[in-house]
Tab-separated table of C-alpha atoms in Angstrom:
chain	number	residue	atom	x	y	z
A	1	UNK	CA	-6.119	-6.801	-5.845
A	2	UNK	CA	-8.855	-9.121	-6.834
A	3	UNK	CA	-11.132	-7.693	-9.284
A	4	UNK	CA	-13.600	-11.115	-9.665
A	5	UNK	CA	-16.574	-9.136	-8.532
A	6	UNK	CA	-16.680	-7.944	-12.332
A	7	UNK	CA	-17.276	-11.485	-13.759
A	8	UNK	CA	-20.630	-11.338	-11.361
A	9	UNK	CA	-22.058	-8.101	-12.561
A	10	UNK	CA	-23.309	-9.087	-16.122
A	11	UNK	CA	-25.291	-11.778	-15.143
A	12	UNK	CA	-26.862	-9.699	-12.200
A	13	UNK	CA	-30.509	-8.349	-12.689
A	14	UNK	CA	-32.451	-6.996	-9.641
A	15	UNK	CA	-35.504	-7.426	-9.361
A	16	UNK	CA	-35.981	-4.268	-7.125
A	17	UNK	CA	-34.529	-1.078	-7.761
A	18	UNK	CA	-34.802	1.204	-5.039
A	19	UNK	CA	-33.513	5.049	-6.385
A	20	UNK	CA	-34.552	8.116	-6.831
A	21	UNK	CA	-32.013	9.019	-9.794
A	22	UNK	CA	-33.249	5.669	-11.882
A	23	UNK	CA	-29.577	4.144	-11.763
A	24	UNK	CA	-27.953	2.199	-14.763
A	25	UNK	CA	-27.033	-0.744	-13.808
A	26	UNK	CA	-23.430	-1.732	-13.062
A	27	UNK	CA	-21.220	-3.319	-15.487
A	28	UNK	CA	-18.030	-3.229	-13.603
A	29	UNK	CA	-16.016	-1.706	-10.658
A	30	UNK	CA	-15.116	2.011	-10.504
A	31	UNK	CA	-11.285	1.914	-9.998
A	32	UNK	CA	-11.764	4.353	-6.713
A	33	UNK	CA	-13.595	1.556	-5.600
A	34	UNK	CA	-10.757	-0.689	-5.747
A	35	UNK	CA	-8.681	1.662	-3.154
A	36	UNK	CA	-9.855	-0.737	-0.492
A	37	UNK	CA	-9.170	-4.185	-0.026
A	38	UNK	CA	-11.960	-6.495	-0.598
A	39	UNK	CA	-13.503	-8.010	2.614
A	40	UNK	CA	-12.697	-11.698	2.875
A	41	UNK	CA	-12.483	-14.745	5.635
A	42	UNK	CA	-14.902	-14.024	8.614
A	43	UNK	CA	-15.953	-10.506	7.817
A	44	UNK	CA	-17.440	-11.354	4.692
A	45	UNK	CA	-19.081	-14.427	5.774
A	46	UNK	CA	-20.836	-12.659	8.608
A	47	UNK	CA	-21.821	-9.955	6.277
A	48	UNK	CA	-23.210	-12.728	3.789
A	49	UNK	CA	-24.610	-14.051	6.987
A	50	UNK	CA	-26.761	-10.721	7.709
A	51	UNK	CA	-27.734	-9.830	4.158
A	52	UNK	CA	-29.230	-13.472	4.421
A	53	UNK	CA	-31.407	-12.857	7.143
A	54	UNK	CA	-31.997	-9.074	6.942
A	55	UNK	CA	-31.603	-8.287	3.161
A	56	UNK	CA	-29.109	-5.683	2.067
A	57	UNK	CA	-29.820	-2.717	4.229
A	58	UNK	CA	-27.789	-0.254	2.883
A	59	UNK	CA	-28.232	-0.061	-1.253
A	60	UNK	CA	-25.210	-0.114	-3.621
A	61	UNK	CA	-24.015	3.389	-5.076
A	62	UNK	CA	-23.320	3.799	-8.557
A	63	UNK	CA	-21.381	5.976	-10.706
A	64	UNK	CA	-20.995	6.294	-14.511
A	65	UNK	CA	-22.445	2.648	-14.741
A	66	UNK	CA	-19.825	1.331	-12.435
A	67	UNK	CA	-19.937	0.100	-8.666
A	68	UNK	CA	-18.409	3.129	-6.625
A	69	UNK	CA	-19.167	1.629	-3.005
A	70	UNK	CA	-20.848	-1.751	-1.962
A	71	UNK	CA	-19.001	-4.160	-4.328
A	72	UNK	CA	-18.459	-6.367	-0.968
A	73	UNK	CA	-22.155	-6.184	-0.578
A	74	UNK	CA	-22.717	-6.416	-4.247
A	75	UNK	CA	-20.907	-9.610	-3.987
A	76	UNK	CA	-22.791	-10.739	-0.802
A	77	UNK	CA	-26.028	-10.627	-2.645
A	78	UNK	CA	-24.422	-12.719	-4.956
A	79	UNK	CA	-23.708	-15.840	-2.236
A	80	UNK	CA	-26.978	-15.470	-0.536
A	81	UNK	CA	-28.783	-15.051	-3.062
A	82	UNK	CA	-30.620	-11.612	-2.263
A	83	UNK	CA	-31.373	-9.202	-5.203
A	84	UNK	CA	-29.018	-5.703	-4.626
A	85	UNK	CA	-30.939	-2.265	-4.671
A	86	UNK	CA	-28.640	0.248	-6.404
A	87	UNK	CA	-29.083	4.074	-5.937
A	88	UNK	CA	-26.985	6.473	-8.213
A	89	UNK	CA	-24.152	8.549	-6.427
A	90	UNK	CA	-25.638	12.111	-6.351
A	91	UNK	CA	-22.351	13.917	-7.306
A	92	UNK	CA	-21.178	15.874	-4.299
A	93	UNK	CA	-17.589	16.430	-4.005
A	94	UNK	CA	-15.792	13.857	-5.765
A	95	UNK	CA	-15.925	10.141	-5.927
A	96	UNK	CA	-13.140	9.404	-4.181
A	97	UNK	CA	-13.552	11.817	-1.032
A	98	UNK	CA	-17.131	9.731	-1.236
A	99	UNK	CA	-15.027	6.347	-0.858
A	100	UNK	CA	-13.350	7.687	1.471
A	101	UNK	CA	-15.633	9.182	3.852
A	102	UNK	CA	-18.051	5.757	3.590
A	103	UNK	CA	-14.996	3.699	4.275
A	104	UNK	CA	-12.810	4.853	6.280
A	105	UNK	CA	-13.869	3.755	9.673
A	106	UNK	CA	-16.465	1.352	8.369
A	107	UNK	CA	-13.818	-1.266	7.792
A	108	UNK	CA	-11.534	-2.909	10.436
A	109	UNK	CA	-7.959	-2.378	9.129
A	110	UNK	CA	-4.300	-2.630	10.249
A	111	UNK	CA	-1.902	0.388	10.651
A	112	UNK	CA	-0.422	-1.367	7.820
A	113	UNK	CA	-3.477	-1.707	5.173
A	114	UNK	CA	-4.119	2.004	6.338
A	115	UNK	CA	-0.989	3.089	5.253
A	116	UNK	CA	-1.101	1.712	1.390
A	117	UNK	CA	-4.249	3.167	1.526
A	118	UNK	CA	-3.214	6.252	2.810
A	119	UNK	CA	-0.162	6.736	-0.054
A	120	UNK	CA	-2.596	5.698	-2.461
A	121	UNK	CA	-5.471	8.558	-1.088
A	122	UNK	CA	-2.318	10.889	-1.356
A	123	UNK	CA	-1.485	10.713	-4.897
A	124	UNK	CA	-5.259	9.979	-5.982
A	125	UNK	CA	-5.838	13.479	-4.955
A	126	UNK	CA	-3.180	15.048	-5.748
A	127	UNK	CA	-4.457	13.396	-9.408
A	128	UNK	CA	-7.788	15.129	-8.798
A	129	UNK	CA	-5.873	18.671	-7.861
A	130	UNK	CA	-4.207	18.108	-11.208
A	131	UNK	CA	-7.245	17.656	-13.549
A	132	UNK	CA	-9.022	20.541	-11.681
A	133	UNK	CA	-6.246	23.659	-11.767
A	134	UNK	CA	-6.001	21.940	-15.601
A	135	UNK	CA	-9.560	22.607	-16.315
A	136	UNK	CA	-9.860	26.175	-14.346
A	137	UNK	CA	-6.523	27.331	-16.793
A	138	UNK	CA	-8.641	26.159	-19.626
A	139	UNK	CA	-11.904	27.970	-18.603
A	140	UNK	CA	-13.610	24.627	-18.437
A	141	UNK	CA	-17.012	24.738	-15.882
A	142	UNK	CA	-16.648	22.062	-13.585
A	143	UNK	CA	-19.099	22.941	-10.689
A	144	UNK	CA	-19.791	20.672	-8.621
A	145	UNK	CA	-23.559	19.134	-9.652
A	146	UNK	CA	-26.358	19.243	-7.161
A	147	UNK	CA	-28.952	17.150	-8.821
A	148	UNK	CA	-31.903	19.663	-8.451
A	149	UNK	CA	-31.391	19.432	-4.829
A	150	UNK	CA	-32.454	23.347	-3.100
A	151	UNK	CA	-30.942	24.665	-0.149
A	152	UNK	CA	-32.782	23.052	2.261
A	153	UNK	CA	-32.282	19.390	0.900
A	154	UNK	CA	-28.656	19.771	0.430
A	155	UNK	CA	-27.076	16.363	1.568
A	156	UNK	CA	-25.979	15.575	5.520
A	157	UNK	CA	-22.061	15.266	5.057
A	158	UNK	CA	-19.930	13.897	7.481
A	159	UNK	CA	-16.745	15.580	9.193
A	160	UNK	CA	-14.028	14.053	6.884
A	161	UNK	CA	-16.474	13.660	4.054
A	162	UNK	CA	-16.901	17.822	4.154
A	163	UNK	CA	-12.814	18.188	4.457
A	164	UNK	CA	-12.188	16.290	1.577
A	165	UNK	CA	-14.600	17.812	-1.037
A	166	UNK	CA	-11.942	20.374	-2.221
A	167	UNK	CA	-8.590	17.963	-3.146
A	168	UNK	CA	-5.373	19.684	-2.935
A	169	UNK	CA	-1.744	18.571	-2.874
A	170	UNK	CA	-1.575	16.720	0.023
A	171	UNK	CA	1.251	16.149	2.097
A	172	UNK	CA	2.336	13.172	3.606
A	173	UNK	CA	1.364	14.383	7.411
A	174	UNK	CA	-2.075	14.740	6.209
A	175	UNK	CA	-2.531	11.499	4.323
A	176	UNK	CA	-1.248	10.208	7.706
A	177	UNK	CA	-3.592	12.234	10.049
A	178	UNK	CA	-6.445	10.992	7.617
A	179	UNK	CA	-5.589	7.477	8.331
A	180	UNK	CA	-4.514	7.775	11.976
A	181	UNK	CA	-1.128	6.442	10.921
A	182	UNK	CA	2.311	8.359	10.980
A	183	UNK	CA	4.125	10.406	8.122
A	184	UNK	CA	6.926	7.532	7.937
A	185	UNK	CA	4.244	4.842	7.275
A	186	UNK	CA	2.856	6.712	4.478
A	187	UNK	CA	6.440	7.382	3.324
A	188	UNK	CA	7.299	3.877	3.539
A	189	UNK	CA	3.876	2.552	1.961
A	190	UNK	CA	4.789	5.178	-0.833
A	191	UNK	CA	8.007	3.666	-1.339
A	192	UNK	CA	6.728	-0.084	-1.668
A	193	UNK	CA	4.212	1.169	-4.364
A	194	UNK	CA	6.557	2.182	-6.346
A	195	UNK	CA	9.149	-0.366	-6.180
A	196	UNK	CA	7.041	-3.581	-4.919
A	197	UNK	CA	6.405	-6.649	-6.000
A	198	UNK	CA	1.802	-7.000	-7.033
A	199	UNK	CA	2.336	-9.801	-4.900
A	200	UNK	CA	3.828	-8.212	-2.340
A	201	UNK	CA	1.895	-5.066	-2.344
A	202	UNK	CA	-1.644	-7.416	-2.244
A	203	UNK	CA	0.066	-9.318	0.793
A	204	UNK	CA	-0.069	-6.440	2.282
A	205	UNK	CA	-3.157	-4.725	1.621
A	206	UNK	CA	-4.810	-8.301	2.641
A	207	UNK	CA	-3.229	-7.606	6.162
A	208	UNK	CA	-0.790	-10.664	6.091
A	209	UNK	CA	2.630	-8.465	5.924
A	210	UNK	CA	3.733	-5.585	7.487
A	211	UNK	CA	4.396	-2.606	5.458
A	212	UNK	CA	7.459	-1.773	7.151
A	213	UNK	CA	8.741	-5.490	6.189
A	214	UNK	CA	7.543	-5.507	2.330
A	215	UNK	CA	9.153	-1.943	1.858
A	216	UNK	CA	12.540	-3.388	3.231
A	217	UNK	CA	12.372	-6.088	0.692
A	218	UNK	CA	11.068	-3.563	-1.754
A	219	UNK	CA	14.583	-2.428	-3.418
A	220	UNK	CA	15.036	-6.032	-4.506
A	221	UNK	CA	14.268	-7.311	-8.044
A	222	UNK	CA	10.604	-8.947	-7.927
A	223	UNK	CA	11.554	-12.675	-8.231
A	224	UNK	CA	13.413	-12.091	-5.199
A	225	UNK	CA	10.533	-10.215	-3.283
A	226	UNK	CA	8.251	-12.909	-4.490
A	227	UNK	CA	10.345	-15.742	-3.369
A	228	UNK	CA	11.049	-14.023	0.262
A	229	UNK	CA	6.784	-13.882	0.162
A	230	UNK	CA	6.763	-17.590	-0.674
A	231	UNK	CA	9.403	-18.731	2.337
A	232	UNK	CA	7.335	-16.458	4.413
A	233	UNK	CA	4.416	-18.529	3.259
A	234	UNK	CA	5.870	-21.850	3.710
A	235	UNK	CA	6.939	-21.265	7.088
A	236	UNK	CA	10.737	-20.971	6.690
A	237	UNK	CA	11.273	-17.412	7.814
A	238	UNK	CA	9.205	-15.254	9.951
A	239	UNK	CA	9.709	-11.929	7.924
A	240	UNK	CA	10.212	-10.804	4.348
A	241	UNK	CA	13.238	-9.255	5.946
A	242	UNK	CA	14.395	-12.636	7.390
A	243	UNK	CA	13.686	-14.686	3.923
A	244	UNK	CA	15.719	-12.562	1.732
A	245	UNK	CA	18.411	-12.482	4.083
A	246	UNK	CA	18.387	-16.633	4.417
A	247	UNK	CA	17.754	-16.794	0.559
A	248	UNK	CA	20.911	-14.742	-0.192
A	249	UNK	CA	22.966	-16.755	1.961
A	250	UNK	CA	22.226	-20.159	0.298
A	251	UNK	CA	23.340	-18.482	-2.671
A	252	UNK	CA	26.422	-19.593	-4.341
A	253	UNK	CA	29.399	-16.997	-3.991
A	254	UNK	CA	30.472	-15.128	-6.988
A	255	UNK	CA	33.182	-15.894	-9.226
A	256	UNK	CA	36.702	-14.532	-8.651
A	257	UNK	CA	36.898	-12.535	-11.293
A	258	UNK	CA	40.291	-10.161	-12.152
A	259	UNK	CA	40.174	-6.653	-11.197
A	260	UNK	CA	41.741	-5.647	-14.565
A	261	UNK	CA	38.535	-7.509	-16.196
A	262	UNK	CA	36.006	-4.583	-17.021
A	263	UNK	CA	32.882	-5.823	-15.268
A	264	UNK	CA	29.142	-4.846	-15.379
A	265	UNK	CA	28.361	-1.987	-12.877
A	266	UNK	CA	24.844	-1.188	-10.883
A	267	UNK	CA	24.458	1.373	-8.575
A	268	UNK	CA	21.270	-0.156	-7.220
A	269	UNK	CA	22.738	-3.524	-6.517
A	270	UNK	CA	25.448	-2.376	-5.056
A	271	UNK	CA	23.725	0.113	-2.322
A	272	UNK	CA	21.895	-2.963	-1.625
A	273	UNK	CA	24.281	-5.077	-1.279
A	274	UNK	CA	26.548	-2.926	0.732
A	275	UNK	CA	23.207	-2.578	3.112
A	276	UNK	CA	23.556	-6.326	3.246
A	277	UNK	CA	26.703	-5.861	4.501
A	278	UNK	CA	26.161	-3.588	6.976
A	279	UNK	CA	23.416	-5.378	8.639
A	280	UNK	CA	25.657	-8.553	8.622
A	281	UNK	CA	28.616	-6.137	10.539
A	282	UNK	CA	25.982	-4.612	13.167
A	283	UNK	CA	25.200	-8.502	13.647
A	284	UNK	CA	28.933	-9.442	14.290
A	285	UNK	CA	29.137	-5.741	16.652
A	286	UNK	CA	26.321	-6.980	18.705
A	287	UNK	CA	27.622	-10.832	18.942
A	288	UNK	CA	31.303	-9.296	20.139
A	289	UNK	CA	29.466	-7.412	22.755
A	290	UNK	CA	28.199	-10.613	24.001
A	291	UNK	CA	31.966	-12.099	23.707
A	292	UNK	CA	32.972	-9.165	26.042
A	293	UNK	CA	30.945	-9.705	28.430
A	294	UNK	CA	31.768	-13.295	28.698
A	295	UNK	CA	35.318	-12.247	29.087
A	296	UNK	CA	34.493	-10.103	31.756
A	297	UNK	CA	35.283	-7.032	30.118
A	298	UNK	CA	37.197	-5.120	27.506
A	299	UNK	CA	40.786	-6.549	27.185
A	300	UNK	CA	43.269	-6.500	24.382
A	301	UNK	CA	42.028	-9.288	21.846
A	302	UNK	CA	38.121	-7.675	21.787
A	303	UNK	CA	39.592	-4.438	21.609
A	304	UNK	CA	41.328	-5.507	17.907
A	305	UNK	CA	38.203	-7.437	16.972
A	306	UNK	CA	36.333	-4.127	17.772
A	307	UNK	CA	38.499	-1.658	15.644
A	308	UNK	CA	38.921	-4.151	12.890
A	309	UNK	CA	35.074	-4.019	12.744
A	310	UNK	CA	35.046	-0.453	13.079
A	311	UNK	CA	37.434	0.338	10.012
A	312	UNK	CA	35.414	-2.715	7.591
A	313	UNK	CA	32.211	-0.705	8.678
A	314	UNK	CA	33.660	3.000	7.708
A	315	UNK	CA	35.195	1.680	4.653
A	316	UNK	CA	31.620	0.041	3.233
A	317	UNK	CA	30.307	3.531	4.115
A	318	UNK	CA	32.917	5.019	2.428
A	319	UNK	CA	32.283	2.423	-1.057
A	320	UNK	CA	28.658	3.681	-1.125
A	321	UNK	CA	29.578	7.224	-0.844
A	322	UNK	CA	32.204	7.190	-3.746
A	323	UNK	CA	30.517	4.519	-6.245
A	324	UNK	CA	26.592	3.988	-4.606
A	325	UNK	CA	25.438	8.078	-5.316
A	326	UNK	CA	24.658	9.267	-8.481
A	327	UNK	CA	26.641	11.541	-10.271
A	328	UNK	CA	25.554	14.935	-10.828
């Protein structure tokens, strides 16, 4: 995820600051910040756009002398050439239910860029849950600060900013319900974070690929995730899913080698391979339906196609069952 937003903030000095908690001014990017893709193409022109002509409206929070919301507007300022106001976070809940709460329905994103973020909200959390039950056991006082603030200033909080004060483990149902995405698309987000390609992952976040398309690619060594992005790219295969496929096929075959020969063994390429496989067979399945019906039915030559089909598909199942598991 681009981070050049940081190479702007040293040389940034307001000439206004607008806050009642006197601020120090930001020398980078707080890395909850960073949990949502920058703002780029025609979104961040128009914002440029109405920072130009209005000013910035809305000031930039910080946090611990870093940028923990605004660093689109931060960088806005920048292009147009409008000082930023900064105001300092006032320390309710946590910083990243804060992020959260200010951005999740301020920004227009895909299911997809929803569900990264979602996996990412998950485990962020369950971080948070972590460092709090490790403080309570150690008799550490970590109350949440008010800033002086009596009962009857106590700070307006939105629905899902008030849910998410106290982090707990949370489940993937609820990091989907959060995001208005399902469980499987947080599942499958988690999966491609922790196998992914960077390149992939960012392609995703920036709402160019489909999470469901990068994770199928995921279990792939990088080079070959990033060259499946770059046909993609190019224009010489629709999907992820599609360029890995075409890019193994233009691959030489492997040498015969003897079956007395000890040879190198991986579980990992091999369930992926044999998924290769298997996709390849359902292919062939679906063409010999075709042939049938062209034949005008089921008759004695499909038939033996069929069941010849049938046994290569049960015995691949059968090679990942006895070699693909691992052993207990």
């Amino acid at each position: 995820m681009s981070t050049s937003t940081d190479a702007l903030l040293p040389a940034i000095v307001p000439t206004t600051v607008v806050s009642v908690h006197s601020p120090t001014l930001p020398t980078g990017i707080h890395p909850v910040a960073l949990l949502f893709p920058p703002m780029q193409g025609v979104d961040f022109s128009m914002l440029v756009a109405d920072i130009d002509t209005n000013g910035l409206r809305e000031p930039i929070v910080v946090y611990q002398g870093l940028v923990l919301d605004g660093r689109n507007r931060l960088r806005a300022c920048e292009v147009a050439g409008v000082p930023p106001r900064f105001v300092e976070w006032d320390g309710v809940g946590s910083p990243l239910a804060f992020v959260v709460s200010r951005n999740l329905h301020r920004r227009h994103l895909n299911e997809s860029q929803r569900s990264v973020i979602g996996a990412r909200v998950k485990a962020m959390f369950e971080e948070e849950a972590a460092e709090r039950k490790a403080a309570t056991q150690f008799g550490e006082d970590r109350d949440t600060p008010t800033d002086g603030l009596g009962d009857n200033e106590k700070h307006r909080e939105s629905t899902v900013f008030a849910n998410l004060q106290r982090p707990h483990v949370y489940s993937h149902v609820e990091a989907a319900n959060l995001m208005n995405v399902s469980p499987r698309s947080i599942s499958t987000a988690a999966k491609l974070l922790e196998t992914g390609d960077e390149q992939v992952i960012e392609a995703v976040e920036s709402g160019n690929v489909s999470v469901s398309d990068a994770a199928a690619v995921a279990d792939l060594p990088k080079e070959e995730q990033r060259e499946a992005l770059e046909a993609v790219r190019q224009g010489r295969a629709r999907t992820l899913r599609q360029a890995a496929d075409v890019e193994s096929d233009d691959e030489p075959p492997a040498p015969k080698v003897d079956d007395d020969r000890e040879q190198p063994f991986s579980r990992k390429r091999l369930r992926i391979e044999c998924k290769r496989f298997t996709a390849e067979l359902d292919k062939l399945l679906r063409r010999l339906d075709t042939v049938t019906a062209a034949c005008g039915g089921s008759n004695d030559y499909t038939r033996r196609v069929r069941d010849c089909l049938t046994v290569a598909l049960r015995a691949i199942h059968d090679c990942v069952n006895q070699f693909g598991k691992a052993k207990r």
